[in-house]
PDB file of C-alpha atoms in Angstrom:
ATOM      1  CA  MET A   1     -21.059  43.194 -18.204  1.00  0.00           C
ATOM      2  CA  LYS A   2     -18.715  41.268 -15.844  1.00  0.00           C
ATOM      3  CA  LYS A   3     -15.572  40.919 -18.193  1.00  0.00           C
ATOM      4  CA  PRO A   4     -14.576  44.582 -18.021  1.00  0.00           C
ATOM      5  CA  LEU A   5     -14.147  44.425 -14.297  1.00  0.00           C
ATOM      6  CA  ILE A   6     -12.313  41.129 -14.110  1.00  0.00           C
ATOM      7  CA  TYR A   7      -9.918  42.668 -16.911  1.00  0.00           C
ATOM      8  CA  THR A   8      -9.620  45.931 -14.541  1.00  0.00           C
ATOM      9  CA  ILE A   9      -9.015  43.478 -11.615  1.00  0.00           C
ATOM     10  CA  ILE A  10      -6.200  41.825 -13.447  1.00  0.00           C
ATOM     11  CA  LEU A  11      -4.596  44.662 -14.789  1.00  0.00           C
ATOM     12  CA  LEU A  12      -4.482  46.134 -11.327  1.00  0.00           C
ATOM     13  CA  VAL A  13      -2.898  43.211  -9.877  1.00  0.00           C
ATOM     14  CA  LEU A  14      -0.599  42.931 -12.430  1.00  0.00           C
ATOM     15  CA  SER A  15       0.284  46.972 -11.973  1.00  0.00           C
ATOM     16  CA  LEU A  16       0.683  46.336  -8.024  1.00  0.00           C
ATOM     17  CA  SER A  17       3.067  43.649  -8.641  1.00  0.00           C
ATOM     18  CA  PHE A  18       5.290  45.421 -11.163  1.00  0.00           C
ATOM     19  CA  SER A  19       5.507  48.302  -8.877  1.00  0.00           C
ATOM     20  CA  CYS A  20       6.505  45.744  -5.880  1.00  0.00           C
ATOM     21  CA  SER A  21       9.134  44.468  -8.167  1.00  0.00           C
ATOM     22  CA  LYS A  22      10.636  47.784  -8.993  1.00  0.00           C
ATOM     23  CA  GLU A  23      10.418  48.835  -5.563  1.00  0.00           C
ATOM     24  CA  GLU A  24      12.573  45.694  -4.156  1.00  0.00           C
ATOM     25  CA  LEU A  25      14.830  46.128  -6.807  1.00  0.00           C
ATOM     26  CA  SER A  26      15.637  49.728  -5.903  1.00  0.00           C
ATOM     27  CA  ILE A  27      16.344  48.328  -2.535  1.00  0.00           C
ATOM     28  CA  GLU A  28      18.382  45.492  -3.505  1.00  0.00           C
ATOM     29  CA  ASN A  29      20.519  47.970  -5.613  1.00  0.00           C
ATOM     30  CA  GLU A  30      21.033  50.308  -3.165  1.00  0.00           C
ATOM     31  CA  ASN A  31      22.125  47.804  -0.858  1.00  0.00           C
ATOM     32  CA  SER A  32      24.140  45.857  -3.123  1.00  0.00           C
ATOM     33  CA  LEU A  33      25.275  47.431  -5.881  1.00  0.00           C
ATOM     34  CA  GLY A  34      25.734  51.107  -4.046  1.00  0.00           C
ATOM     35  CA  GLU A  35      27.581  52.778  -1.805  1.00  0.00           C
ATOM     36  CA  ILE A  36      27.785  50.246   0.843  1.00  0.00           C
ATOM     37  CA  ILE A  37      27.716  46.201   1.062  1.00  0.00           C
ATOM     38  CA  TYR A  38      24.800  44.645   2.364  1.00  0.00           C
ATOM     39  CA  PHE A  39      24.269  41.128   4.014  1.00  0.00           C
ATOM     40  CA  GLU A  40      20.831  40.299   4.653  1.00  0.00           C
ATOM     41  CA  SER A  41      21.533  38.265   8.179  1.00  0.00           C
ATOM     42  CA  ASN A  42      24.130  37.513  10.267  1.00  0.00           C
ATOM     43  CA  GLU A  43      24.247  34.227   8.472  1.00  0.00           C
ATOM     44  CA  THR A  44      25.418  35.557   5.356  1.00  0.00           C
ATOM     45  CA  PHE A  45      27.908  37.808   7.064  1.00  0.00           C
ATOM     46  CA  LYS A  46      29.553  34.493   8.565  1.00  0.00           C
ATOM     47  CA  ASN A  47      29.265  32.926   5.047  1.00  0.00           C
ATOM     48  CA  THR A  48      31.158  35.656   3.527  1.00  0.00           C
ATOM     49  CA  LEU A  49      33.854  34.978   5.992  1.00  0.00           C
ATOM     50  CA  ASN A  50      34.417  31.563   5.430  1.00  0.00           C
ATOM     51  CA  LEU A  51      34.800  31.986   1.922  1.00  0.00           C
ATOM     52  CA  PHE A  52      37.557  34.759   2.536  1.00  0.00           C
ATOM     53  CA  ASN A  53      39.059  31.727   4.295  1.00  0.00           C
ATOM     54  CA  SER A  54      39.667  30.268   1.003  1.00  0.00           C
ATOM     55  CA  PHE A  55      41.806  33.390  -0.276  1.00  0.00           C
ATOM     56  CA  ASN A  56      45.399  32.894  -0.416  1.00  0.00           C
ATOM     57  CA  GLU A  57      46.117  36.056  -2.636  1.00  0.00           C
ATOM     58  CA  ILE A  58      45.244  39.933  -1.804  1.00  0.00           C
ATOM     59  CA  SER A  59      44.150  39.572  -5.667  1.00  0.00           C
ATOM     60  CA  GLU A  60      40.976  37.303  -4.725  1.00  0.00           C
ATOM     61  CA  PHE A  61      39.840  39.794  -2.256  1.00  0.00           C
ATOM     62  CA  GLU A  62      40.030  42.255  -5.374  1.00  0.00           C
ATOM     63  CA  ASP A  63      38.515  40.055  -7.456  1.00  0.00           C
ATOM     64  CA  TRP A  64      35.441  39.564  -4.930  1.00  0.00           C
ATOM     65  CA  SER A  65      35.304  43.415  -4.299  1.00  0.00           C
ATOM     66  CA  ARG A  66      34.842  44.366  -7.994  1.00  0.00           C
ATOM     67  CA  GLN A  67      32.027  41.706  -8.473  1.00  0.00           C
ATOM     68  CA  GLN A  68      30.006  43.508  -5.505  1.00  0.00           C
ATOM     69  CA  ASN A  69      30.433  46.597  -7.437  1.00  0.00           C
ATOM     70  CA  TYR A  70      31.083  49.049  -4.831  1.00  0.00           C
ATOM     71  CA  ASN A  71      34.033  51.134  -3.447  1.00  0.00           C
ATOM     72  CA  SER A  72      36.069  49.325  -0.897  1.00  0.00           C
ATOM     73  CA  LEU A  73      37.825  51.067   1.718  1.00  0.00           C
ATOM     74  CA  TYR A  74      41.148  49.357   0.660  1.00  0.00           C
ATOM     75  CA  SER A  75      40.879  50.825  -2.969  1.00  0.00           C
ATOM     76  CA  ASP A  76      39.596  54.253  -1.774  1.00  0.00           C
ATOM     77  CA  LYS A  77      42.369  57.117  -1.580  1.00  0.00           C
ATOM     78  CA  SER A  78      40.935  58.174   1.751  1.00  0.00           C
ATOM     79  CA  ILE A  79      42.372  55.116   3.594  1.00  0.00           C
ATOM     80  CA  THR A  80      45.204  56.074   6.272  1.00  0.00           C
ATOM     81  CA  LEU A  81      48.501  54.496   7.105  1.00  0.00           C
ATOM     82  CA  LYS A  82      46.932  53.953  10.782  1.00  0.00           C
ATOM     83  CA  GLU A  83      43.767  52.034   8.811  1.00  0.00           C
ATOM     84  CA  GLN A  84      46.038  50.215   6.789  1.00  0.00           C
ATOM     85  CA  GLU A  85      48.039  49.018   9.767  1.00  0.00           C
ATOM     86  CA  ASP A  86      45.266  48.463  12.010  1.00  0.00           C
ATOM     87  CA  LEU A  87      42.590  46.741  10.051  1.00  0.00           C
ATOM     88  CA  PRO A  88      42.653  42.979   9.177  1.00  0.00           C
ATOM     89  CA  LEU A  89      42.590  42.788   5.410  1.00  0.00           C
ATOM     90  CA  SER A  90      39.043  41.310   4.960  1.00  0.00           C
ATOM     91  CA  PHE A  91      37.542  44.098   6.784  1.00  0.00           C
ATOM     92  CA  LEU A  92      39.327  46.544   4.311  1.00  0.00           C
ATOM     93  CA  PHE A  93      37.554  44.788   1.627  1.00  0.00           C
ATOM     94  CA  LEU A  94      33.794  45.062   3.875  1.00  0.00           C
ATOM     95  CA  LEU A  95      33.950  48.637   4.508  1.00  0.00           C
ATOM     96  CA  ASN A  96      33.264  51.337   2.056  1.00  0.00           C
ATOM     97  CA  GLU A  97      34.907  54.882   2.200  1.00  0.00           C
ATOM     98  CA  LYS A  98      32.761  55.785   4.857  1.00  0.00           C
ATOM     99  CA  ARG A  99      33.938  52.800   6.961  1.00  0.00           C
ATOM    100  CA  GLU A 100      30.568  51.242   7.275  1.00  0.00           C
ATOM    101  CA  PHE A 101      28.700  47.976   5.917  1.00  0.00           C
ATOM    102  CA  GLN A 102      25.542  46.869   6.590  1.00  0.00           C
ATOM    103  CA  ILE A 103      24.021  43.635   8.189  1.00  0.00           C
ATOM    104  CA  GLY A 104      20.099  43.396   7.796  1.00  0.00           C
ATOM    105  CA  ASP A 105      18.586  46.668   9.664  1.00  0.00           C
ATOM    106  CA  ARG A 106      22.051  47.476  11.378  1.00  0.00           C
ATOM    107  CA  ILE A 107      24.852  49.798   9.778  1.00  0.00           C
ATOM    108  CA  ILE A 108      28.072  48.985  11.175  1.00  0.00           C
ATOM    109  CA  ASN A 109      30.898  51.788  11.588  1.00  0.00           C
ATOM    110  CA  TYR A 110      34.437  51.475  12.289  1.00  0.00           C
ATOM    111  CA  SER A 111      36.264  53.904  13.819  1.00  0.00           C
ATOM    112  CA  GLU A 112      39.672  53.776  16.007  1.00  0.00           C
ATOM    113  CA  GLY A 113      39.980  50.219  16.489  1.00  0.00           C
ATOM    114  CA  VAL A 114      36.270  49.623  17.000  1.00  0.00           C
ATOM    115  CA  PHE A 115      33.334  48.585  15.155  1.00  0.00           C
ATOM    116  CA  TYR A 116      29.970  50.343  15.998  1.00  0.00           C
ATOM    117  CA  GLU A 117      26.233  49.185  15.246  1.00  0.00           C
ATOM    118  CA  ARG A 118      23.569  51.452  14.981  1.00  0.00           C
ATOM    119  CA  ASN A 119      20.018  50.514  14.349  1.00  0.00           C
ATOM    120  CA  LEU A 120      17.942  51.979  11.102  1.00  0.00           C
ATOM    121  CA  ASN A 121      14.356  50.498  12.225  1.00  0.00           C
ATOM    122  CA  GLY A 122      14.333  53.625  15.113  1.00  0.00           C
ATOM    123  CA  LEU A 123      13.996  51.517  18.219  1.00  0.00           C
ATOM    124  CA  ASN A 124      17.653  51.952  18.957  1.00  0.00           C
ATOM    125  CA  GLN A 125      19.611  54.838  17.547  1.00  0.00           C
ATOM    126  CA  SER A 126      22.555  54.832  19.769  1.00  0.00           C
ATOM    127  CA  ASN A 127      25.785  53.001  18.677  1.00  0.00           C
ATOM    128  CA  LYS A 128      26.793  49.963  20.516  1.00  0.00           C
ATOM    129  CA  ILE A 129      29.775  47.946  20.189  1.00  0.00           C
ATOM    130  CA  PHE A 130      29.809  45.421  17.347  1.00  0.00           C
ATOM    131  CA  ALA A 131      33.337  44.242  17.154  1.00  0.00           C
ATOM    132  CA  LYS A 132      37.065  45.522  18.277  1.00  0.00           C
ATOM    133  CA  VAL A 133      40.558  44.972  16.684  1.00  0.00           C
ATOM    134  CA  GLU A 134      42.752  43.722  18.993  1.00  0.00           C
ATOM    135  CA  GLN A 135      47.017  43.282  18.495  1.00  0.00           C
ATOM    136  CA  SER A 136      48.940  42.599  21.441  1.00  0.00           C
ATOM    137  CA  PRO A 137      51.382  45.254  21.611  1.00  0.00           C
ATOM    138  CA  LEU A 138      55.197  44.513  21.419  1.00  0.00           C
ATOM    139  CA  SER A 139      56.878  46.255  24.172  1.00  0.00           C
ATOM    140  CA  THR A 140      60.734  47.666  23.464  1.00  0.00           C
ATOM    141  CA  ASP A 141      61.587  45.308  26.259  1.00  0.00           C
ATOM    142  CA  ASN A 142      60.807  42.209  24.226  1.00  0.00           C
ATOM    143  CA  GLU A 143      63.140  43.255  21.583  1.00  0.00           C
ATOM    144  CA  ASP A 144      65.955  42.072  24.066  1.00  0.00           C
ATOM    145  CA  GLY A 145      64.437  38.516  23.853  1.00  0.00           C
ATOM    146  CA  VAL A 146      62.887  36.134  21.734  1.00  0.00           C
ATOM    147  CA  THR A 147      58.998  35.115  22.877  1.00  0.00           C
ATOM    148  CA  ASP A 148      58.415  32.115  20.181  1.00  0.00           C
ATOM    149  CA  LYS A 149      58.263  28.532  20.274  1.00  0.00           C
ATOM    150  CA  ILE A 150      59.644  26.480  17.778  1.00  0.00           C
ATOM    151  CA  THR A 151      57.820  23.017  16.786  1.00  0.00           C
ATOM    152  CA  SER A 152      59.106  21.059  14.218  1.00  0.00           C
ATOM    153  CA  ASN A 153      61.192  23.937  12.777  1.00  0.00           C
ATOM    154  CA  ARG A 154      58.031  25.729  12.539  1.00  0.00           C
ATOM    155  CA  VAL A 155      57.308  29.226  14.488  1.00  0.00           C
ATOM    156  CA  SER A 156      54.251  28.682  16.747  1.00  0.00           C
ATOM    157  CA  ILE A 157      52.011  31.631  17.178  1.00  0.00           C
ATOM    158  CA  ASN A 158      48.602  31.680  19.166  1.00  0.00           C
ATOM    159  CA  ALA A 159      45.824  32.523  16.840  1.00  0.00           C
ATOM    160  CA  ASN A 160      44.515  34.848  19.895  1.00  0.00           C
ATOM    161  CA  GLY A 161      47.812  36.770  19.552  1.00  0.00           C
ATOM    162  CA  GLY A 162      50.202  38.185  22.167  1.00  0.00           C
ATOM    163  CA  GLU A 163      53.030  35.615  20.844  1.00  0.00           C
ATOM    164  CA  TYR A 164      55.382  36.649  18.061  1.00  0.00           C
ATOM    165  CA  LYS A 165      58.835  35.987  16.491  1.00  0.00           C
ATOM    166  CA  GLN A 166      61.262  38.697  15.734  1.00  0.00           C
ATOM    167  CA  GLY A 167      64.670  39.916  14.855  1.00  0.00           C
ATOM    168  CA  TRP A 168      66.597  43.061  15.128  1.00  0.00           C
ATOM    169  CA  ARG A 169      69.678  44.838  15.095  1.00  0.00           C
ATOM    170  CA  GLU A 170      70.981  47.929  16.622  1.00  0.00           C
ATOM    171  CA  TYR A 171      73.050  50.752  14.526  1.00  0.00           C
ATOM    172  CA  ASN A 172      74.537  54.086  15.039  1.00  0.00           C
ATOM    173  CA  ARG A 173      73.573  56.129  12.107  1.00  0.00           C
ATOM    174  CA  GLN A 174      76.205  58.031  10.817  1.00  0.00           C
ATOM    175  CA  LYS A 175      74.649  59.388   7.457  1.00  0.00           C
ATOM    176  CA  TYR A 176      71.394  60.548   6.089  1.00  0.00           C
ATOM    177  CA  ARG A 177      69.476  61.687   3.073  1.00  0.00           C
ATOM    178  CA  THR A 178      65.983  62.534   2.044  1.00  0.00           C
ATOM    179  CA  ARG A 179      64.760  60.411  -0.942  1.00  0.00           C
ATOM    180  CA  CYS A 180      67.508  60.562  -3.822  1.00  0.00           C
ATOM    181  CA  GLY A 181      69.120  63.560  -2.241  1.00  0.00           C
ATOM    182  CA  THR A 182      72.668  63.757  -1.079  1.00  0.00           C
ATOM    183  CA  PRO A 183      73.667  62.106   2.153  1.00  0.00           C
ATOM    184  CA  TYR A 184      74.853  64.493   5.214  1.00  0.00           C
ATOM    185  CA  ASN A 185      76.083  63.913   8.786  1.00  0.00           C
ATOM    186  CA  LYS A 186      73.425  62.810  10.913  1.00  0.00           C
ATOM    187  CA  SER A 187      73.534  60.938  14.240  1.00  0.00           C
ATOM    188  CA  LEU A 188      70.545  58.459  15.965  1.00  0.00           C
ATOM    189  CA  LYS A 189      70.657  55.104  17.718  1.00  0.00           C
ATOM    190  CA  TYR A 190      68.034  53.157  16.310  1.00  0.00           C
ATOM    191  CA  ARG A 191      66.623  49.674  15.427  1.00  0.00           C
ATOM    192  CA  LEU A 192      65.735  47.880  12.089  1.00  0.00           C
ATOM    193  CA  VAL A 193      63.036  44.791  13.092  1.00  0.00           C
ATOM    194  CA  HIS A 194      61.248  42.445  11.286  1.00  0.00           C
ATOM    195  CA  TYR A 195      58.730  40.397  12.757  1.00  0.00           C
ATOM    196  CA  LEU A 196      55.765  38.011  12.746  1.00  0.00           C
ATOM    197  CA  VAL A 197      52.561  38.924  14.773  1.00  0.00           C
ATOM    198  CA  VAL A 198      48.792  37.832  14.837  1.00  0.00           C
ATOM    199  CA  ARG A 199      46.083  40.509  14.774  1.00  0.00           C
ATOM    200  CA  LYS A 200      42.248  39.772  15.412  1.00  0.00           C
ATOM    201  CA  VAL A 201      39.274  41.064  15.103  1.00  0.00           C
ATOM    202  CA  SER A 202      36.729  39.795  17.770  1.00  0.00           C
ATOM    203  CA  GLY A 203      32.904  39.924  17.337  1.00  0.00           C
ATOM    204  CA  PRO A 204      29.574  38.464  18.654  1.00  0.00           C
ATOM    205  CA  PHE A 205      29.364  35.332  16.696  1.00  0.00           C
ATOM    206  CA  PHE A 206      33.387  35.269  14.928  1.00  0.00           C
ATOM    207  CA  THR A 207      36.571  36.082  15.232  1.00  0.00           C
ATOM    208  CA  GLN A 208      38.948  37.057  12.599  1.00  0.00           C
ATOM    209  CA  SER A 209      42.914  36.289  13.119  1.00  0.00           C
ATOM    210  CA  ASP A 210      45.233  37.517  10.329  1.00  0.00           C
ATOM    211  CA  LEU A 211      48.932  36.632  10.182  1.00  0.00           C
ATOM    212  CA  ILE A 212      51.543  39.208   9.266  1.00  0.00           C
ATOM    213  CA  PHE A 213      55.025  40.144   8.646  1.00  0.00           C
ATOM    214  CA  LYS A 214      56.051  43.545   9.534  1.00  0.00           C
ATOM    215  CA  LEU A 215      58.966  45.940   8.995  1.00  0.00           C
ATOM    216  CA  ARG A 216      59.582  48.676  11.796  1.00  0.00           C
ATOM    217  CA  MET A 217      62.263  51.238  12.919  1.00  0.00           C
ATOM    218  CA  SER A 218      62.974  51.681  16.902  1.00  0.00           C
ATOM    219  CA  GLN A 219      64.956  54.987  17.995  1.00  0.00           C
ATOM    220  CA  LYS A 220      66.352  55.978  20.984  1.00  0.00           C
ATOM    221  CA  THR A 221      65.334  58.813  23.236  1.00  0.00           C
ATOM    222  CA  GLY A 222      66.256  60.668  26.193  1.00  0.00           C
ATOM    223  CA  SER A 223      64.080  58.470  28.279  1.00  0.00           C
ATOM    224  CA  GLY A 224      64.387  54.916  26.615  1.00  0.00           C
ATOM    225  CA  TRP A 225      62.896  53.397  23.207  1.00  0.00           C
ATOM    226  CA  LYS A 226      60.667  54.814  20.776  1.00  0.00           C
ATOM    227  CA  TYR A 227      58.603  52.103  19.663  1.00  0.00           C
ATOM    228  CA  ASN A 228      58.019  53.104  16.241  1.00  0.00           C
ATOM    229  CA  ASN A 229      59.554  55.875  14.400  1.00  0.00           C
ATOM    230  CA  THR A 230      57.339  57.486  11.837  1.00  0.00           C
ATOM    231  CA  THR A 231      59.545  60.067  10.218  1.00  0.00           C
ATOM    232  CA  THR A 232      62.889  58.678   9.352  1.00  0.00           C
ATOM    233  CA  GLU A 233      63.074  57.346   5.710  1.00  0.00           C
ATOM    234  CA  ARG A 234      64.028  53.774   5.072  1.00  0.00           C
ATOM    235  CA  LEU A 235      64.816  51.299   2.193  1.00  0.00           C
ATOM    236  CA  TYR A 236      63.848  47.674   1.970  1.00  0.00           C
ATOM    237  CA  ASP A 237      64.174  44.601  -0.151  1.00  0.00           C
ATOM    238  CA  LEU A 238      62.365  41.381   0.891  1.00  0.00           C
ATOM    239  CA  ASN A 239      62.587  37.832  -0.857  1.00  0.00           C
ATOM    240  CA  LEU A 240      60.715  35.620   1.593  1.00  0.00           C
ATOM    241  CA  SER A 241      58.632  32.556   1.182  1.00  0.00           C
ATOM    242  CA  GLY A 242      57.003  30.026   3.417  1.00  0.00           C
ATOM    243  CA  SER A 243      53.797  28.123   4.368  1.00  0.00           C
ATOM    244  CA  TRP A 244      51.048  28.086   7.310  1.00  0.00           C
ATOM    245  CA  TYR A 245      48.630  26.630   8.565  1.00  0.00           C
ATOM    246  CA  ILE A 246      46.543  26.568  11.422  1.00  0.00           C
ATOM    247  CA  LYS A 247      46.092  23.607  14.114  1.00  0.00           C
ATOM    248  CA  TYR A 248      43.998  23.083  17.102  1.00  0.00           C
ATOM    249  CA  LYS A 249      46.399  22.916  20.101  1.00  0.00           C
ATOM    250  CA  TYR A 250      44.514  19.935  21.528  1.00  0.00           C
ATOM    251  CA  GLY A 251      43.986  18.093  18.141  1.00  0.00           C
ATOM    252  CA  GLY A 252      44.958  17.885  14.258  1.00  0.00           C
ATOM    253  CA  ASN A 253      45.133  20.605  11.646  1.00  0.00           C
ATOM    254  CA  ILE A 254      41.628  22.652  10.640  1.00  0.00           C
ATOM    255  CA  THR A 255      43.232  24.127   7.292  1.00  0.00           C
ATOM    256  CA  SER A 256      45.438  22.632   4.899  1.00  0.00           C
ATOM    257  CA  VAL A 257      48.917  23.967   4.351  1.00  0.00           C
ATOM    258  CA  LYS A 258      49.298  27.295   2.170  1.00  0.00           C
ATOM    259  CA  SER A 259      52.356  28.634   0.758  1.00  0.00           C
ATOM    260  CA  PHE A 260      53.036  32.245   0.458  1.00  0.00           C
ATOM    261  CA  SER A 261      55.861  34.421  -0.980  1.00  0.00           C
ATOM    262  CA  ILE A 262      57.036  38.224  -0.089  1.00  0.00           C
ATOM    263  CA  ASN A 263      58.720  39.479  -2.863  1.00  0.00           C
ATOM    264  CA  ASP A 264      58.845  43.895  -2.505  1.00  0.00           C
ATOM    265  CA  LYS A 265      61.555  46.653  -2.797  1.00  0.00           C
ATOM    266  CA  ASN A 266      61.175  50.235  -2.482  1.00  0.00           C
ATOM    267  CA  TYR A 267      63.547  53.039  -3.776  1.00  0.00           C
ATOM    268  CA  CYS A 268      64.867  56.325  -2.925  1.00  0.00           C
ATOM    269  CA  SER A 269      62.183  57.955  -4.587  1.00  0.00           C
ATOM    270  CA  SER A 270      59.698  56.311  -2.820  1.00  0.00           C
ATOM    271  CA  PRO A 271      61.309  55.500   0.604  1.00  0.00           C
ATOM    272  CA  LEU A 272      59.128  53.771   3.777  1.00  0.00           C
ATOM    273  CA  LYS A 273      58.052  55.335   7.252  1.00  0.00           C
ATOM    274  CA  GLY A 274      56.738  54.028  10.058  1.00  0.00           C
ATOM    275  CA  THR A 275      55.568  50.545  10.142  1.00  0.00           C
ATOM    276  CA  LYS A 276      55.171  48.286   6.578  1.00  0.00           C
ATOM    277  CA  SER A 277      52.869  45.401   7.140  1.00  0.00           C
ATOM    278  CA  PHE A 278      52.465  42.129   4.393  1.00  0.00           C
ATOM    279  CA  TRP A 279      49.507  40.078   5.067  1.00  0.00           C
ATOM    280  CA  ILE A 280      50.430  36.382   4.448  1.00  0.00           C
ATOM    281  CA  GLY A 281      47.000  35.131   5.565  1.00  0.00           C
ATOM    282  CA  ASN A 282      43.737  35.043   7.510  1.00  0.00           C
ATOM    283  CA  TYR A 283      41.471  32.700   9.140  1.00  0.00           C
ATOM    284  CA  ASN A 284      37.702  33.632  10.295  1.00  0.00           C
ATOM    285  CA  PHE A 285      36.720  31.411  13.546  1.00  0.00           C
ATOM    286  CA  VAL A 286      33.049  31.000  13.745  1.00  0.00           C
ATOM    287  CA  SER A 287      32.972  28.071  15.747  1.00  0.00           C
ATOM    288  CA  SER A 288      32.348  28.368  19.874  1.00  0.00           C
ATOM    289  CA  THR A 289      35.580  27.177  20.591  1.00  0.00           C
ATOM    290  CA  PRO A 290      37.764  29.586  22.348  1.00  0.00           C
ATOM    291  CA  ILE A 291      40.161  31.198  19.724  1.00  0.00           C
ATOM    292  CA  SER A 292      43.164  30.459  22.137  1.00  0.00           C
ATOM    293  CA  HIS A 293      43.056  26.807  21.964  1.00  0.00           C
ATOM    294  CA  TYR A 294      44.383  27.650  18.065  1.00  0.00           C
ATOM    295  CA  GLU A 295      47.794  28.334  17.075  1.00  0.00           C
ATOM    296  CA  TRP A 296      49.407  29.233  13.478  1.00  0.00           C
ATOM    297  CA  ARG A 297      52.435  27.369  12.404  1.00  0.00           C
ATOM    298  CA  VAL A 298      54.707  29.338  10.390  1.00  0.00           C
ATOM    299  CA  ASN A 299      57.555  28.252   8.224  1.00  0.00           C
ATOM    300  CA  LEU A 300      59.503  31.522   6.941  1.00  0.00           C
ATOM    301  CA  SER A 301      62.554  31.870   5.147  1.00  0.00           C
ATOM    302  CA  GLY A 302      64.552  34.126   2.311  1.00  0.00           C
ATOM    303  CA  SER A 303      66.722  37.412   2.457  1.00  0.00           C
ATOM    304  CA  ILE A 304      65.805  40.840   4.105  1.00  0.00           C
ATOM    305  CA  PHE A 305      67.350  44.181   3.389  1.00  0.00           C
ATOM    306  CA  HIS A 306      66.603  47.359   5.508  1.00  0.00           C
ATOM    307  CA  LYS A 307      68.391  50.254   5.962  1.00  0.00           C
ATOM    308  CA  VAL A 308      67.783  53.886   6.900  1.00  0.00           C
ATOM    309  CA  ASN A 309      68.174  56.134   3.883  1.00  0.00           C
ATOM    310  CA  GLY A 310      71.698  57.632   3.337  1.00  0.00           C
ATOM    311  CA  ASP A 311      73.530  55.458   6.127  1.00  0.00           C
ATOM    312  CA  THR A 312      76.233  53.335   5.649  1.00  0.00           C
ATOM    313  CA  ASN A 313      74.686  50.580   8.326  1.00  0.00           C
ATOM    314  CA  GLN A 314      72.464  48.310   6.894  1.00  0.00           C
ATOM    315  CA  LEU A 315      70.573  44.962   7.863  1.00  0.00           C
ATOM    316  CA  ASN A 316      71.362  42.405   5.095  1.00  0.00           C
ATOM    317  CA  THR A 317      70.486  39.047   6.727  1.00  0.00           C
ATOM    318  CA  THR A 318      68.585  35.857   5.895  1.00  0.00           C
ATOM    319  CA  ILE A 319      66.313  34.434   8.296  1.00  0.00           C
ATOM    320  CA  ASN A 320      64.657  30.433   8.826  1.00  0.00           C
ATOM    321  CA  TRP A 321      62.112  30.514  10.809  1.00  0.00           C
TER     322      TRP A 321
END
């Protein structure tokens, strides 16, 4: 008489166990295989940032993103030019199309240079700042001088931002055209600028520092110089190569020397407007040492072609930074 009762209990336990497993699997699917990428804790988030330190190519980020089986902001059609310009590369792959990722019971949301966190457990529904994107602005006053330091034929740039290397030339435009149309007379005083800059994201237990090469155009206005012209079409052709590593200012290197190349061009059918960024490398600092104690050591050389579409002037130069 007791055996049926024992079998009933065993079946009930197995049934409950199977139900729990399905529920846990459902939660896992919802978080890691659904619309948002999920990190169990701050530690797993930091481990992912450390993994990104080993990536040398954007294709490695793309491969990683595909393995997570979700749609990143980097590959989403809704991404804006400003987000491409402002956000470090790692976070373009961490964020989904809603500009969110999840750590434990917190949703991290990005908006206008700030990452906000919202708790899902109901204790605190208000947003608080999780991290900020920081990039020291390059004022037009600095275009009349170079604020870099040269050490052993390498540009030295503070990992904290604020120091950079750049080159530029000033022109008086004679001609202009839109796309592949016929050039026509149109005057404008402008500068074509190319430069290296460091951008960072500062959070509660990490700092990410990105090294980027950029092209942009400034234009003369009645009251001075407009830093970033976003309406004039431009053409470019870059053939650059180099290497970088990060050094502790008061000690040795903390990374190996990594090589990179930038080989890209556009055509009149797809002209450039505004700033164009080329990612070179990134490093995520998760130690307690102030990031200002580190610096990027960069070697960069090659040819740069940059011009306003249709104009007779053109910047055609070589650099050896």
